[in-house]
Amino acid sequence: MNPWMEFQQTINRRALLQHSASAIGTAALAGLFASETRAQEAAAAQLTHFAPKAKRIVYLFQSGGPSHLELYDHKPKLKELHGTELPDSIRQGQRLTGMTSGQKSFPVVAPKFAFQQAGQNGTWISELLPHTAKVIDDICLIRSMHTEAINHDPAITFIQTGSQQPGRPSLGAWLSYGLGSEAEDLPAFIVLISHGSGKDANQGLLERLWGSGFLPSNHQGVKLRSSGDPVLYLSDPPGIDRDLRRAMLDGLAKLNQRELAQSGDPEIATRIAQYEMAFRMQASVPELTDLSTETAQTFELYGDEAKQPGTFAANCLLARRLLERGVRCVQLYHRGWDQHGGLPLNIPKQAHDVDQPQAALITDLKQRGMLEDTLIVWAGEFGRTVYGQGGLQENYGRDHHGRCFSVWLAGGGIKSGVVHGETDDYGYNITRDPVHIHDLNATILHCLGYDHKRLTFRFQGRDYRLTDVHGEVVGALLA
């Protein structure tokens, strides 16, 4: 857009807001303080493009790139190929990361862990995931995911925002923008982070991964901490009681309303709403994070680690509680899967972290009648190479591999007990039914009632969407 024309339009919008300040202020205050109005607004925000199969989503993101070869993609011929050189016909000139591009040899390394068949269809799954094997009939396993990114930051950014470049809204922010919130006292999008038991479990996670990008900032994810106040500054300082806090917010709201009327900056309206949400969260979050009301049977289901705040098990249990209370999107990040070395020692620890809790979450939601309208996604940013990083070693590692990897879905709108896609004998290339990152995100949005091509936001003169200008819904995954 011509800068002068854009400036003129800004002036016109500001003038409009100035002349309608009283109406805007009345509407905003009604939306903040009247529960009936909030319910009406929430209903209006939940207008989907078609009837959704899922009303909410929990995304179990495995940060670092878990090895599909050790977990989900059974390749029995690798035992015969162990120690042989990866053929050029398989590698096909693939670009490599700086960690292995200088290797003179690329020996095939067979996984040390056995696979077993599970479920009615006999799906092959690693011995490292015995609890997940018990719920395999509820899972749709995709073995043909692929991405262009080969390094962590662009790869995680890509799968979470639809772009390798920073600055785009996250999936959770798009869902908050589209669906609104069913909860009056909790945000629509909440993030929980756990540190894996494997070595080097502290790979960085930037807050922009659950950010709102160019969407209004109230759609960004709110991270709950595992120690201290779950949310920073949740507790009032000494000398500030509930009534005084309410009076302070009322006065602040009046000042912000005056500034909103003068400037027309939509972020001011967002700030007003966020102050009110924070006030309500002061009452709701302590009750939410108090797991003492859960039964012994529940802790037996999720495992003893669910009693330890900040573990993946505790976060899975907390995710269920959040979903029950109307939170639309819960994103769990579990660190520690970046295993360039020491994979045989560390991947069993990582698998132990997630196996029982993720199976428990499926079982728990199913028992409560929530699985049919809750979508569960399990994914990392890419897979791992079939060749050993550093050559043929006993305690081998694997480099990043985006050409094929495994993810799984369960719940609302997804076929259960099926395997989609196939890779070659090396687990290196896709041979059937490829699924791209954009296809996965398009399918997720479809389950939640949205046409990914129509869920857009205009920014800098262009209509943006989660899937950019790509992506197709994978109909074969849908129930």
mmCIF file of C-alpha atoms in Angstrom, residues 64-69 145-147 149-150 152 337-338 380-386 398-406 427:
data_model
loop_
_atom_site.group_PDB
_atom_site.id
_atom_site.type_symbol
_atom_site.label_atom_id
_atom_site.label_comp_id
_atom_site.label_asym_id
_atom_site.label_seq_id
_atom_site.Cartn_x
_atom_site.Cartn_y
_atom_site.Cartn_z
ATOM 1 C CA GLY A 64 14.872 -31.889 19.473
ATOM 2 C CA GLY A 65 13.742 -34.367 16.828
ATOM 3 C CA PRO A 66 12.964 -37.851 18.175
ATOM 4 C CA SER A 67 14.313 -40.738 16.134
ATOM 5 C CA HIS A 68 11.540 -42.411 14.158
ATOM 6 C CA LEU A 69 13.855 -45.391 13.599
ATOM 7 C CA MET A 145 5.971 -36.604 7.468
ATOM 8 C CA HIS A 146 8.548 -34.382 5.791
ATOM 9 C CA THR A 147 9.960 -30.875 6.068
ATOM 10 C CA ALA A 149 14.190 -27.505 7.467
ATOM 11 C CA ILE A 150 17.306 -29.318 8.739
ATOM 12 C CA HIS A 152 16.289 -26.892 15.029
ATOM 13 C CA TRP A 337 15.439 -35.461 21.958
ATOM 14 C CA ASP A 338 18.470 -34.000 20.140
ATOM 15 C CA GLY A 380 8.810 -33.311 16.769
ATOM 16 C CA GLU A 381 10.412 -30.947 14.268
ATOM 17 C CA PHE A 382 12.087 -33.722 12.214
ATOM 18 C CA GLY A 383 13.474 -37.271 12.495
ATOM 19 C CA ARG A 384 17.019 -38.681 12.557
ATOM 20 C CA THR A 385 19.384 -40.130 9.941
ATOM 21 C CA VAL A 386 19.855 -43.844 9.411
ATOM 22 C CA ARG A 398 22.028 -39.694 14.593
ATOM 23 C CA ASP A 399 21.905 -36.353 12.793
ATOM 24 C CA HIS A 400 18.826 -34.316 11.834
ATOM 25 C CA HIS A 401 16.649 -35.758 9.082
ATOM 26 C CA GLY A 402 13.702 -33.893 7.599
ATOM 27 C CA ARG A 403 13.078 -36.054 4.553
ATOM 28 C CA CYS A 404 10.878 -38.444 6.551
ATOM 29 C CA PHE A 405 9.792 -38.830 10.165
ATOM 30 C CA SER A 406 6.858 -40.031 12.260
ATOM 31 C CA GLY A 427 13.818 -45.189 6.752
#
